[in-house]
Amino acid sequence: MGEDYIKMWENLGIDLENHDCLLKALAEFYQQIYLSQENRPEGMKYFDFVVSEAHGLRIKELLEAKQQGKKVVGVFCVYVPEEMIRAVDGICVGLCAGAQIGFEEAEKVLPKNTCDLIKAFIGFKLTQVCPYTESCDLLIGETTCDGKKKAYEILNKLTQKVYVMEVPHMKTERGKELFLKELFALKNKLEELSQQTMTLERFKEEVKVVNEKRKALMRLEKLRSYDPAPISGLDALLVNQIAFYDDPVRFTQKVNELCDELEERVKKGIGVKPKGTPRILITGCPFALPNWKLHHMIETSGAVVVGEESCIGRRYYHSLVPEDFSSIEEGIKLLAERYLKTPCACFTPNPERIEEIQNMAKELKAQGIVYYSIQFCTPYLFEAYQVESAVDLPFLRIDTNYSTEDIGQLKTRCEAFIETL
Amino acid sequence: MRILGLDVGSTYIKVALFENERLTLLERDKTSYQPLERCLQYIHKYKPDQVVATGYGRNLINNNFSNCITLSEIKAFAMGAHFIHPKVRTILDIGGQDTKVISLDEKGKVVKFEMNDRCSAGTGRFLEIMCKALGFEIEELNQLDLDEEVKVKISSLCTVFAESEVISLIAQGVPREEILKSIYFAIVYKVVSMLKRITVTEDFIFAGGCSSNKNLKKFLENQLKIRVITLEESPFLGAIGAGIFGISQIKR
């Protein structure tokens, strides 16, 4: 990244020394994990570029937009509707973090047995390494799991910018009502922040924009169902990760271009790995950028990852919001219905998730399921039992964190699992 | 045709040599800090047509020696055990740094397996560290004749915590043989909980470095209430399996 960004980072209050360590580690990781892959589609070049400019060009874009009066809103969860943020001229960025940075600092304020996802976003803040967090005018938290809920209290103390919306834990009528009320309250909050009133026209426009993004990601997922797989799980994961912070219109176009290329590959029978390579579906916790550990491990052990039943994955684009509404109220209602369909393990009971896994396994022709939980993530750790008993495929549980200390054992387990398929 | 199976473990390198599909030699040596050099010595000594590596160091050998293929320890143990004892259906391997349980079908194919995560609870390393605290040499463990009545309990399986428990038991004046029994009990307890997640049947082979410990075997049989088979080749099943895998690959 160019010299000219240093001033920009400095102005944002980034700790340049810490930040430099992060960028160096990232570049090295990226080289090792991504650029060493074979038969990558040409269309991945754009996403390589976006990653290389994640803390550069994209931040510059955000800051320019801010100068034009736009607000940058950070989110941590797929239950927060991007459409509403965009409808008041806001820009939505995902802030979950996937690297072990600032953990020593984070552990001063968080219990040690907190999941790495939470430790990372608090650690990023405490060590001042994330230009996204620093660019935000508002951080929207949500009441999904206990760890996040309590961490937002601390994050607010550190930033004074956190707004928490309540997400119910049951999909009853009362739960749905609560969620709808929360979306209306969020609308007020966003209008207050942006100093503008949401119009029906803009709202409808943005519902369309986000739907188009989802459609492109659905299209990408569908292309992964072919054997040989035209794209690696790692590359598809990266596209899904970038979905959370790139400009959605540009992103959608680039994903569609990638899909055009993949369609050609499918027609010609070109794949990233030979036909007949064992196919894995991953289900479980989110994979925040740059968490590539599990995909890398599986794909260097002789298999290909064909789908993610995860927040970075199917839970992000599972369904569309109907576009034909005639009032903001009606639109928000449709939004609430769509978002509450998301089958997160924070809900009880959560049979929809099992259905989703079964459907995905069938659609993507998976031969084995890897159940991924981040250490100390109670909801997903618990659901492993129900999922394992419900699915009819070979099943491997991986309970891990962002560190590399368990790579040896995990690699043996992944290899052995893949050998049995 | 000579095939060399290498099981590069955390504590020992195990070697199995096959000549014209016949197992002709088993050998082992401490892994030390130079596993690659040690393996290359074996390769030079036996001049195999094909090297097959398994165990933690499998990729180290693979990356530094061109004529090498690899497989996971799980599959290697399954193939090795099936070759030596075709009726085997369950394998327990307590090695230096991990413990594995494997359930296989009648053809020797892995049906299900469980393995410890990152921590060394209930592994050979765990036993080694506890023995050090108790002043026992690993070699002298089989000279002890221990009864199975466990009088004190170690409540932690974490190597670090268990070690402090052992030290506090010593300070309380508990005889070290009693403490050793509680350590065996703790290992077996951990193993049984892993075994519960797979199907355990008769024709149960105890493999890996710890399988030569007769007291541990006795504790295990007592808890599982089945006959546990240990073989002369038990520590070498991974290396043997690697050799068998090599033979099967060449036939293809």
XYZ file of C-alpha atoms in Angstrom:
673
model
C 0.000 0.000 0.000
C 1.261 3.414 -1.025
C 2.915 6.029 1.115
C 0.065 8.468 0.590
C -2.180 6.374 2.821
C -0.038 6.969 5.886
C -1.357 10.481 6.345
C -4.913 9.181 5.980
C -4.345 6.501 8.609
C -2.708 8.984 10.922
C -5.694 11.286 10.641
C -7.964 8.391 11.524
C -5.971 7.782 14.690
C -4.525 4.467 13.529
C -1.535 3.210 15.498
C 0.890 3.005 12.595
C 3.258 0.564 14.228
C 0.571 -1.968 15.140
C -1.101 -1.434 11.807
C 2.119 -2.131 9.955
C 2.451 -5.472 11.739
C -1.096 -6.361 10.730
C -0.576 -5.460 7.072
C 2.695 -7.368 6.863
C 1.155 -10.466 8.405
C -1.820 -10.194 6.086
C 0.268 -9.841 2.960
C 2.342 -12.858 3.903
C -0.739 -14.928 4.713
C -2.416 -13.918 1.506
C 0.569 -14.929 -0.539
C 0.803 -18.292 1.208
C -2.883 -19.141 1.225
C -4.414 -17.418 -1.785
C -1.846 -16.645 -4.405
C -0.356 -20.152 -4.178
C -3.616 -21.739 -5.343
C -3.692 -23.286 -8.812
C -6.207 -22.732 -11.635
C -7.741 -19.617 -10.109
C -10.367 -17.860 -12.231
C -9.265 -14.611 -13.878
C -12.207 -12.886 -12.215
C -10.544 -13.278 -8.810
C -8.075 -10.561 -9.781
C -10.572 -7.899 -8.804
C -11.012 -9.467 -5.366
C -7.259 -9.810 -4.907
C -7.057 -6.112 -5.661
C -9.821 -5.269 -3.190
C -8.033 -7.203 -0.455
C -4.740 -5.496 -1.235
C -6.493 -2.127 -1.020
C -8.772 -3.003 1.895
C -7.108 -0.511 4.164
C -6.169 1.873 1.353
C -8.401 2.703 -1.563
C -11.633 1.550 0.053
C -10.982 3.677 3.130
C -10.203 6.596 0.848
C -13.580 6.057 -0.800
C -15.319 5.992 2.548
C -13.627 9.182 3.671
C -14.523 10.932 0.417
C -18.135 9.856 0.841
C -18.064 11.180 4.387
C -16.912 14.530 3.072
C -20.001 14.598 0.909
C -22.070 14.172 4.034
C -22.612 10.419 3.879
C -22.435 8.413 7.091
C -20.447 5.219 7.559
C -22.181 2.626 9.708
C -20.409 -0.424 11.091
C -22.292 -3.658 11.759
C -21.413 -7.001 13.305
C -24.285 -9.204 12.300
C -26.423 -10.298 9.353
C -29.607 -9.329 11.224
C -28.863 -5.632 10.677
C -30.483 -4.536 7.400
C -28.055 -2.854 5.034
C -31.008 -1.564 2.953
C -32.093 0.788 5.710
C -28.606 2.181 6.206
C -28.257 2.807 2.493
C -31.724 4.341 2.199
C -30.535 7.333 4.250
C -27.363 7.608 2.156
C -25.314 5.605 4.608
C -22.567 3.123 3.815
C -22.644 -0.207 5.621
C -19.425 -1.992 6.560
C -18.962 -5.283 8.415
C -16.608 -4.996 11.367
C -16.246 -8.549 12.627
C -12.602 -9.463 12.774
C -10.874 -12.722 11.966
C -7.312 -12.366 13.209
C -5.552 -12.718 16.532
C -4.597 -9.085 16.901
C -4.559 -7.169 20.157
C -5.637 -10.202 22.185
C -3.433 -9.291 25.114
C -5.146 -5.931 25.254
C -8.558 -7.476 24.728
C -8.030 -9.952 27.558
C -7.523 -7.058 29.933
C -11.146 -6.086 29.468
C -12.795 -9.345 28.375
C -12.931 -12.733 30.074
C -10.277 -15.102 28.704
C -12.900 -17.619 27.666
C -14.514 -15.284 25.160
C -14.676 -16.352 21.524
C -11.969 -15.072 19.197
C -14.406 -13.154 17.026
C -15.299 -10.872 19.918
C -11.741 -10.708 21.216
C -10.631 -9.648 17.747
C -13.023 -6.736 17.269
C -12.298 -5.434 20.758
C -8.577 -6.077 20.206
C -8.643 -4.216 16.880
C -10.215 -1.254 18.640
C -7.856 -1.291 21.602
C -4.774 -1.447 19.407
C -6.208 1.060 16.900
C -5.556 -1.025 13.795
C -8.874 -1.002 11.963
C -9.491 1.999 9.693
C -13.072 0.792 9.173
C -13.930 1.013 12.857
C -12.236 4.398 12.987
C -14.153 5.684 9.957
C -17.547 4.808 11.388
C -20.071 7.406 12.519
C -22.213 4.756 14.150
C -21.668 1.156 15.265
C -24.774 -1.006 15.342
C -24.611 -3.874 17.772
C -27.319 -6.450 18.305
C -28.413 -8.821 21.059
C -27.586 -12.137 19.431
C -25.204 -13.957 21.770
C -24.292 -13.054 25.335
C -20.660 -12.389 24.518
C -21.420 -9.825 21.818
C -24.142 -8.186 23.885
C -21.809 -7.531 26.784
C -18.863 -6.660 24.545
C -20.901 -3.843 22.971
C -21.156 -2.207 26.379
C -17.370 -2.150 26.494
C -17.067 -1.093 22.876
C -19.387 1.806 23.579
C -17.216 2.886 26.440
C -14.275 2.911 24.052
C -16.003 4.631 21.131
C -19.217 6.313 22.387
C -20.725 5.320 19.048
C -22.568 2.101 19.721
C -26.284 1.678 19.188
C -27.708 -1.718 20.079
C -30.797 -3.152 18.444
C -32.619 -5.969 20.115
C -32.849 -9.241 18.235
C -35.354 -11.674 19.749
C -34.330 -15.242 20.544
C -37.550 -16.931 19.537
C -39.417 -16.721 16.263
C -42.835 -16.481 17.890
C -45.407 -13.825 16.985
C -44.198 -11.824 19.987
C -40.609 -12.198 18.791
C -41.526 -11.034 15.312
C -43.376 -8.062 16.724
C -40.369 -7.079 18.790
C -38.051 -7.303 15.818
C -40.369 -5.176 13.687
C -40.497 -2.516 16.402
C -36.722 -2.607 16.586
C -36.453 -1.961 12.857
C -38.723 1.064 13.194
C -36.573 2.336 16.042
C -33.488 1.741 13.898
C -35.081 3.815 11.142
C -35.450 6.716 13.574
C -31.881 6.313 14.729
C -30.567 6.291 11.161
C -32.661 9.312 10.208
C -31.364 11.174 13.205
C -27.783 10.265 12.322
C -28.054 11.231 8.657
C -30.326 14.211 9.207
C -32.559 13.008 6.446
C -35.924 11.355 6.156
C -36.121 8.008 4.450
C -38.195 8.170 1.280
C -40.096 5.304 -0.253
C -38.315 5.748 -3.531
C -34.802 5.567 -2.041
C -35.784 2.667 0.191
C -37.128 0.662 -2.754
C -34.005 1.464 -4.743
C -31.751 0.157 -1.987
C -33.817 -2.975 -1.423
C -33.134 -3.672 -5.087
C -29.399 -2.955 -4.751
C -28.983 -5.364 -1.848
C -31.192 -7.974 -3.541
C -28.962 -7.818 -6.612
C -25.946 -8.460 -4.391
C -27.706 -11.475 -2.881
C -28.678 -12.791 -6.295
C -25.061 -12.605 -7.453
C -23.914 -14.517 -4.364
C -26.645 -17.117 -4.880
C -25.479 -17.503 -8.450
C -21.916 -18.009 -7.249
C -23.058 -20.626 -4.751
C -25.005 -22.497 -7.411
C -21.941 -22.681 -9.649
C -20.083 -24.421 -6.864
C -22.495 -27.340 -7.167
C -20.750 -28.566 -10.322
C -18.122 -31.260 -10.357
C -15.339 -30.366 -10.975
C -15.850 -27.258 -8.851
C -15.051 -24.218 -11.023
C -13.838 -22.179 -8.046
C -12.071 -23.081 -4.815
C -13.842 -22.775 -1.491
C -11.161 -20.319 -0.428
C -11.865 -17.988 -3.333
C -15.623 -18.212 -2.892
C -15.149 -17.518 0.815
C -13.120 -14.427 -0.004
C -15.879 -13.104 -2.276
C -18.374 -13.635 0.543
C -16.105 -11.843 2.998
C -15.623 -8.879 0.681
C -19.409 -8.589 0.311
C -19.423 -6.992 3.753
C -17.333 -3.973 2.935
C -17.116 -3.331 -0.791
C -19.428 -0.966 -2.635
C -22.441 -3.215 -3.333
C -23.138 -2.068 -6.900
C -19.562 -2.511 -8.044
C -19.234 -5.731 -6.057
C -22.373 -7.211 -7.631
C -21.097 -6.453 -11.099
C -17.742 -8.077 -10.353
C -19.331 -11.170 -8.838
C -21.515 -11.512 -11.911
C -18.481 -11.184 -14.181
C -16.769 -13.877 -12.147
C -19.867 -16.063 -12.481
C -19.891 -15.576 -16.283
C -16.372 -16.922 -16.345
C -17.285 -19.795 -14.041
C -20.205 -20.701 -16.300
C -17.764 -20.987 -19.186
C -15.556 -23.179 -17.031
C -18.493 -25.414 -16.206
C -19.377 -25.766 -19.889
C -15.814 -26.769 -20.684
C -15.533 -29.005 -17.650
C -12.693 -26.942 -16.165
C -12.279 -27.064 -12.424
C -9.863 -26.004 -9.718
C -9.410 -29.624 -8.740
C -10.011 -32.850 -10.682
C -13.517 -34.221 -11.105
C -14.350 -36.533 -8.236
C -12.438 -34.536 -5.594
C -14.236 -35.039 -2.246
C -16.742 -32.231 -1.599
C -17.187 -30.614 1.795
C -19.964 -28.433 3.169
C -18.974 -26.298 6.135
C -21.566 -25.280 8.675
C -21.298 -23.184 11.804
C -19.708 -19.954 13.005
C -18.839 -16.967 10.809
C -15.526 -16.588 8.974
C -14.638 -12.945 9.467
C -11.838 -11.621 7.272
C -8.998 -12.808 7.300
C -10.066 -16.100 8.847
C -9.124 -18.610 6.138
C -7.765 -21.310 8.419
C -10.347 -24.055 7.999
C -10.848 -23.681 4.245
C -7.102 -23.677 3.707
C -6.686 -26.767 5.844
C -9.441 -28.693 4.053
C -8.383 -27.657 0.580
C -4.749 -28.592 1.169
C -5.886 -31.997 2.429
C -7.327 -33.204 -0.859
C -10.899 -31.872 -0.794
C -12.823 -28.875 -2.051
C -15.205 -26.750 0.030
C -18.454 -26.299 -1.904
C -20.527 -24.226 0.487
C -20.791 -22.436 3.793
C -23.890 -22.551 5.955
C -22.559 -19.582 7.863
C -23.067 -15.841 8.276
C -20.276 -15.436 5.759
C -22.154 -17.651 3.338
C -25.741 -18.794 2.954
C -27.086 -16.965 6.011
C -26.141 -13.678 4.340
C -27.969 -14.228 1.040
C -30.513 -16.977 1.776
C -33.532 -15.100 0.391
C -34.587 -11.839 -1.185
C -36.784 -9.019 0.106
C -39.945 -8.610 -2.007
C -39.558 -5.422 -4.035
C -43.191 -4.515 -4.713
C -44.249 -2.607 -1.607
C -46.014 0.703 -1.603
C -45.126 2.271 1.737
C -42.071 2.425 3.968
C -43.998 0.639 6.724
C -44.882 -2.211 4.405
C -41.279 -2.394 3.206
C -39.904 -2.574 6.734
C -42.384 -5.326 7.519
C -41.164 -7.344 4.545
C -37.602 -6.654 5.612
C -38.314 -7.915 9.117
C -39.849 -11.117 7.771
C -36.896 -11.752 5.498
C -34.229 -11.058 8.108
C -35.909 -13.154 10.762
C -35.801 -16.174 8.468
C -32.028 -16.273 9.001
C -31.379 -19.450 10.990
C -28.836 -18.372 13.591
C -28.091 -20.655 16.534
C -28.984 -17.774 18.870
C -32.626 -18.709 18.275
C -34.484 -21.412 20.093
C -35.641 -23.732 18.734
C -33.813 -23.499 15.438
C -34.969 -26.373 13.191
C -34.705 -24.162 10.096
C -30.938 -24.379 10.301
C -30.957 -28.157 10.083
C -33.271 -27.957 7.080
C -30.959 -25.450 5.460
C -27.936 -27.706 5.995
C -29.779 -30.669 4.523
C -30.852 -28.634 1.506
C -27.407 -27.222 0.931
C -25.752 -30.628 1.228
C -28.100 -31.951 -1.425
C -27.917 -28.955 -3.761
C -24.153 -28.698 -3.575
C -23.619 -32.470 -3.680
C -21.556 -32.467 -0.528
C -20.083 -35.790 0.582
C -19.089 -34.733 4.058
C -19.964 -32.045 6.572
C -17.445 -30.162 8.658
C -19.064 -28.524 11.660
C -17.090 -25.450 12.569
C -17.358 -23.756 15.917
C -15.164 -21.075 17.354
C -14.072 -22.023 20.856
C -16.463 -20.724 23.519
C -19.270 -20.030 21.022
C -21.981 -21.655 23.094
C -24.915 -21.495 20.625
C -23.065 -23.200 17.782
C -21.262 -25.659 20.046
C -24.610 -26.774 21.439
C -26.321 -27.170 18.089
C -23.595 -29.508 16.848
C -25.319 -32.392 18.587
C -28.689 -31.825 16.912
C -27.126 -31.226 13.527
C -24.990 -34.362 13.730
C -27.952 -36.522 14.603
C -30.080 -35.037 11.814
C -27.726 -35.211 8.859
C -27.023 -38.346 6.957
C -23.462 -37.624 5.887
C -19.998 -38.224 7.370
C -19.524 -35.536 9.970
C -16.453 -33.922 11.464
C -16.565 -31.489 14.358
C -13.902 -28.821 14.518
C -13.785 -26.652 17.611
C -10.982 -24.176 17.187
C -9.896 -20.550 17.352
C -7.840 -18.159 15.240
C -4.458 -19.390 16.436
C -2.203 -21.777 14.584
C -1.250 -23.844 17.644
C -3.585 -26.715 16.747
C -2.839 -26.864 13.009
C -0.958 -30.181 13.313
C -3.790 -32.043 15.006
C -6.474 -30.399 12.879
C -4.652 -31.245 9.679
C -4.458 -34.899 10.702
C -8.154 -34.920 11.522
C -9.146 -33.215 8.265
C -6.949 -35.505 6.181
C -8.242 -38.616 7.894
C -11.837 -37.434 7.495
C -11.346 -36.743 3.801
C -9.692 -40.154 3.336
C -12.854 -41.800 4.649
C -15.144 -40.070 2.096
C 10.444 -53.916 -4.762
C 11.317 -52.269 -1.443
C 8.862 -50.004 0.332
C 9.751 -48.061 3.438
C 6.963 -46.992 5.775
C 7.968 -44.131 8.079
C 5.805 -43.034 10.985
C 7.370 -39.786 12.132
C 5.814 -39.273 15.542
C 6.424 -36.643 18.159
C 8.577 -38.969 20.277
C 9.711 -41.839 18.050
C 10.306 -42.468 14.379
C 8.996 -45.912 13.527
C 10.194 -47.748 10.449
C 8.675 -50.705 8.591
C 10.415 -52.203 5.562
C 8.542 -54.277 3.025
C 10.399 -56.358 0.458
C 8.245 -57.831 -2.290
C 5.172 -57.199 -0.148
C 6.651 -59.031 2.835
C 7.273 -57.193 6.071
C 10.956 -57.788 6.735
C 11.974 -55.246 9.352
C 10.688 -53.047 12.171
C 12.863 -50.476 13.839
C 12.463 -47.306 15.871
C 14.492 -44.416 17.161
C 13.924 -41.218 19.138
C 12.634 -38.411 16.921
C 14.919 -35.838 18.568
C 15.245 -32.396 17.070
C 16.422 -33.627 13.686
C 13.707 -35.907 12.351
C 14.510 -35.201 8.712
C 18.173 -36.199 9.046
C 17.188 -39.331 10.928
C 14.671 -40.326 8.253
C 17.138 -39.648 5.465
C 19.581 -41.965 7.212
C 16.976 -44.714 7.135
C 16.289 -44.000 3.489
C 19.998 -44.250 2.631
C 20.388 -47.386 4.669
C 17.491 -49.307 3.111
C 17.412 -47.697 -0.359
C 13.682 -48.186 -0.891
C 11.910 -47.838 -4.255
C 9.151 -45.910 -2.521
C 8.944 -44.009 0.761
C 5.571 -43.569 2.474
C 5.396 -41.147 5.388
C 2.791 -40.707 8.094
C 2.741 -39.042 11.496
C 3.438 -35.447 12.438
C 6.541 -35.189 10.368
C 4.987 -36.661 7.215
C 5.027 -33.399 5.302
C 8.562 -32.601 6.366
C 9.748 -35.787 4.665
C 7.446 -35.249 1.707
C 8.741 -31.713 1.158
C 12.372 -32.778 1.295
C 12.401 -36.101 -0.476
C 10.983 -36.481 -3.967
C 10.016 -40.143 -3.987
C 7.608 -39.892 -1.070
C 3.853 -40.111 -0.602
C 1.935 -39.433 2.602
C -1.204 -40.496 4.437
C -2.773 -39.540 7.753
C -1.964 -41.492 10.909
C -5.594 -42.507 11.226
C -5.666 -44.337 7.925
C -2.149 -45.683 8.497
C -3.113 -47.233 11.835
C -6.244 -48.706 10.319
C -4.330 -50.290 7.442
C -1.514 -51.493 9.671
C -3.827 -53.047 12.243
C -5.923 -54.708 9.557
C -2.795 -56.188 7.981
C -1.491 -57.659 11.226
C -4.837 -58.659 12.716
C -7.578 -58.719 10.036
C -10.368 -59.186 12.563
C -9.694 -55.826 14.263
C -12.655 -53.433 14.524
C -11.500 -50.886 17.100
C -8.092 -49.299 17.560
C -6.893 -47.182 20.427
C -3.621 -45.412 19.816
C -1.997 -43.537 22.651
C 0.998 -41.837 21.151
C 3.389 -39.186 22.306
C 1.231 -36.179 21.620
C -2.143 -37.485 20.693
C -4.677 -40.110 21.458
C -6.859 -41.555 18.734
C -9.693 -44.019 18.660
C -10.670 -45.551 15.344
C -13.539 -47.774 14.390
C -13.134 -49.865 11.196
C -15.184 -52.111 8.989
C -14.351 -55.676 7.981
C -12.234 -54.448 5.076
C -10.122 -52.279 7.339
C -11.695 -49.026 6.148
C -12.057 -46.207 8.708
C -15.709 -45.784 9.671
C -15.312 -43.199 12.411
C -12.528 -41.746 14.478
C -11.976 -39.358 17.361
C -8.799 -37.605 18.325
C -7.780 -35.129 20.991
C -7.596 -31.459 20.029
C -4.605 -29.352 20.771
C -4.013 -30.383 24.347
C -1.933 -33.268 25.595
C -4.470 -34.531 28.153
C -4.294 -38.301 28.353
C -1.430 -38.728 25.893
C 2.016 -40.261 26.250
C 3.416 -36.827 26.991
C 0.980 -36.518 29.885
C 2.199 -39.803 31.340
C 5.814 -38.845 30.782
C 5.465 -35.533 32.622
C 3.630 -37.126 35.548
C 6.287 -39.825 35.805
C 8.966 -37.190 35.924
C 7.157 -35.507 38.811
C 6.992 -38.879 40.564
C 10.606 -39.780 39.851
C 9.779 -42.846 37.741
C 11.647 -43.713 34.571
C 9.300 -44.775 31.761
C 11.379 -47.962 31.379
C 10.736 -49.079 34.949
C 6.934 -48.700 34.833
C 6.411 -52.282 33.739
C 8.353 -53.602 36.712
C 5.647 -52.314 39.036
C 2.844 -54.647 39.901
C -0.101 -52.393 40.648
C -3.494 -53.464 41.910
C -6.542 -51.742 40.439
C -7.971 -50.145 43.503
C -7.672 -46.395 43.004
C -7.408 -44.678 46.376
C -6.755 -41.077 45.332
C -8.072 -39.226 42.332
C -6.533 -36.735 39.970
C -9.419 -34.524 39.014
C -7.774 -32.609 36.200
C -6.725 -33.987 32.851
C -4.876 -30.866 31.895
C -1.167 -31.676 31.955
C -0.298 -28.467 33.728
C -3.004 -28.703 36.391
C -2.551 -32.432 36.870
C 1.130 -31.929 37.506
C 0.386 -29.524 40.334
C -2.157 -31.987 41.711
C 0.485 -34.699 41.650
C 2.917 -32.454 43.467
C 0.355 -31.627 46.129
C -0.417 -35.344 46.597
C 3.292 -36.008 47.052
C 3.331 -33.239 49.655
C 0.462 -34.953 51.449
C 2.589 -38.069 51.747
C 0.583 -40.266 49.362
C 2.813 -43.158 48.103
C 3.896 -42.558 44.539
C 2.539 -45.921 43.345
C -0.914 -44.762 44.450
C -0.519 -41.514 42.545
C 0.623 -43.409 39.477
C -2.541 -45.516 39.639
C -4.646 -42.357 39.730
C -2.804 -41.127 36.637
C -3.562 -44.354 34.780
C -7.134 -44.005 35.895
C -7.284 -40.445 34.547
C -5.881 -41.524 31.171
C -8.318 -44.396 30.904
C -11.188 -42.114 31.874
C -10.301 -39.763 29.032
C -9.946 -42.640 26.576
C -13.282 -44.157 27.555
C -15.043 -40.858 26.932
C -13.547 -40.767 23.440
C -14.475 -44.390 22.830
C -18.076 -43.616 23.709
C -18.269 -41.451 20.617
C -17.424 -44.354 18.298
C -18.561 -47.974 18.293
C -16.488 -50.184 20.549
C -16.405 -53.892 19.788
C -14.339 -56.916 20.669
C -11.196 -57.268 18.579
C -9.907 -54.133 20.185
C -6.268 -53.343 19.530
C -4.262 -51.083 21.781
C -1.510 -49.460 19.731
C 1.049 -46.688 19.914
C 3.961 -46.174 22.237
C 1.907 -46.460 25.436
C 0.525 -49.883 24.504
C 3.589 -51.585 25.929
C 2.593 -50.370 29.393
C 1.026 -53.461 30.963
C -0.484 -51.646 33.930
C -2.217 -49.147 31.698
C -3.552 -52.050 29.664
C -4.866 -53.707 32.808
C -6.677 -50.513 33.868
C -8.131 -50.171 30.413
C -9.461 -53.731 30.323
C -10.929 -53.259 33.734
C -12.820 -50.129 32.732
C -13.932 -51.296 29.292
C -14.731 -54.826 30.444
C -13.388 -56.281 27.216
C -10.206 -58.053 26.289
C -7.664 -55.633 24.918
C -5.178 -56.959 22.375
C -1.661 -55.663 22.329
C 0.705 -57.018 19.742
C 4.431 -57.054 19.409
C 3.885 -54.752 16.430
C 1.558 -52.385 18.359
C 3.943 -49.414 18.399
C 4.659 -49.917 14.689
C 1.157 -50.119 13.245
C 1.404 -46.657 11.683
C 4.644 -47.457 9.881
C 3.292 -50.840 8.784
C 0.117 -49.174 7.513
C 2.185 -46.653 5.584
C 4.026 -49.540 3.892
C 0.766 -51.296 3.051
C -0.602 -48.068 1.602
C 2.524 -47.798 -0.547
C 2.006 -51.329 -1.865
C -1.632 -50.588 -2.700
C -0.665 -47.378 -4.540
C 1.951 -49.120 -6.647
C -0.524 -51.851 -7.597
C -2.887 -49.187 -8.919
